[in-house]
């Protein structure tokens, strides 16, 4: 009987890339301090996952109803709040 995989369990998979992409990956690894191509690919996947999550949140927010009017007073309040947070 197989046990269920844990959410953070590592899974090994291989991939092939064209020569010109391999050279690019090697340049990124050397120039940006990733150490290995595996770490570089892992970072790309993590960034893409974060980007997709942010996109989903933006789409969810865009499709939701506003709870207050979005007018000049709203943006003035938003700027004031951002300014206070920046000065902390």
GROMACS .gro file of C-alpha atoms in nm:
model
   88
    1UNK     CA    1   0.000   0.000   0.000
    2UNK     CA    2   0.141   0.339  -0.095
    3UNK     CA    3   0.153   0.616   0.158
    4UNK     CA    4   0.022   0.959   0.067
    5UNK     CA    5   0.282   1.216  -0.025
    6UNK     CA    6   0.340   1.496   0.218
    7UNK     CA    7   0.281   1.844   0.081
    8UNK     CA    8   0.648   1.943   0.101
    9UNK     CA    9   0.794   1.608   0.000
   10UNK     CA   10   1.064   1.636  -0.263
   11UNK     CA   11   1.007   1.480  -0.602
   12UNK     CA   12   1.287   1.427  -0.854
   13UNK     CA   13   1.228   1.505  -1.218
   14UNK     CA   14   1.453   1.561  -1.515
   15UNK     CA   15   1.432   1.805  -1.799
   16UNK     CA   16   1.611   1.880  -2.123
   17UNK     CA   17   1.682   2.224  -2.265
   18UNK     CA   18   1.822   2.345  -2.594
   19UNK     CA   19   2.192   2.434  -2.603
   20UNK     CA   20   2.129   2.808  -2.617
   21UNK     CA   21   1.900   2.784  -2.313
   22UNK     CA   22   2.156   2.575  -2.127
   23UNK     CA   23   2.418   2.844  -2.188
   24UNK     CA   24   2.176   3.106  -2.056
   25UNK     CA   25   2.108   2.897  -1.744
   26UNK     CA   26   2.482   2.852  -1.686
   27UNK     CA   27   2.531   3.230  -1.716
   28UNK     CA   28   2.253   3.294  -1.465
   29UNK     CA   29   2.391   3.040  -1.222
   30UNK     CA   30   2.742   3.187  -1.242
   31UNK     CA   31   2.642   3.553  -1.255
   32UNK     CA   32   2.365   3.554  -0.999
   33UNK     CA   33   2.509   3.318  -0.740
   34UNK     CA   34   2.262   3.029  -0.755
   35UNK     CA   35   2.530   2.766  -0.715
   36UNK     CA   36   2.359   2.502  -0.930
   37UNK     CA   37   2.114   2.491  -1.218
   38UNK     CA   38   1.877   2.301  -0.990
   39UNK     CA   39   1.867   2.596  -0.749
   40UNK     CA   40   1.809   2.834  -1.040
   41UNK     CA   41   1.517   2.630  -1.174
   42UNK     CA   42   1.374   2.597  -0.822
   43UNK     CA   43   1.386   2.976  -0.784
   44UNK     CA   44   1.216   3.024  -1.123
   45UNK     CA   45   0.935   2.791  -1.021
   46UNK     CA   46   0.894   2.962  -0.684
   47UNK     CA   47   0.879   3.307  -0.849
   48UNK     CA   48   0.627   3.184  -1.103
   49UNK     CA   49   0.412   3.037  -0.826
   50UNK     CA   50   0.425   3.369  -0.637
   51UNK     CA   51   0.342   3.561  -0.956
   52UNK     CA   52   0.045   3.337  -1.029
   53UNK     CA   53  -0.082   3.376  -0.672
   54UNK     CA   54  -0.055   3.754  -0.697
   55UNK     CA   55  -0.234   3.748  -1.033
   56UNK     CA   56  -0.515   3.541  -0.883
   57UNK     CA   57  -0.549   3.787  -0.594
   58UNK     CA   58  -0.558   4.082  -0.834
   59UNK     CA   59  -0.826   3.917  -1.047
   60UNK     CA   60  -1.027   3.833  -0.737
   61UNK     CA   61  -1.003   4.192  -0.618
   62UNK     CA   62  -1.092   4.329  -0.960
   63UNK     CA   63  -1.406   4.117  -0.976
   64UNK     CA   64  -1.522   4.201  -0.623
   65UNK     CA   65  -1.762   4.481  -0.544
   66UNK     CA   66  -1.624   4.801  -0.395
   67UNK     CA   67  -1.727   4.872  -0.038
   68UNK     CA   68  -1.674   5.245  -0.056
   69UNK     CA   69  -1.662   5.504  -0.333
   70UNK     CA   70  -1.332   5.528  -0.517
   71UNK     CA   71  -1.298   5.902  -0.556
   72UNK     CA   72  -1.046   6.177  -0.485
   73UNK     CA   73  -1.101   6.148  -0.108
   74UNK     CA   74  -1.031   5.774  -0.124
   75UNK     CA   75  -0.699   5.829  -0.303
   76UNK     CA   76  -0.604   6.111  -0.063
   77UNK     CA   77  -0.665   5.873   0.227
   78UNK     CA   78  -0.466   5.599   0.054
   79UNK     CA   79  -0.169   5.833  -0.004
   80UNK     CA   80  -0.178   5.950   0.359
   81UNK     CA   81  -0.181   5.592   0.484
   82UNK     CA   82   0.111   5.498   0.259
   83UNK     CA   83   0.305   5.805   0.373
   84UNK     CA   84   0.254   5.713   0.739
   85UNK     CA   85   0.375   5.359   0.679
   86UNK     CA   86   0.679   5.481   0.487
   87UNK     CA   87   0.783   5.713   0.772
   88UNK     CA   88   0.782   5.433   1.033
   0.00000   0.00000   0.00000
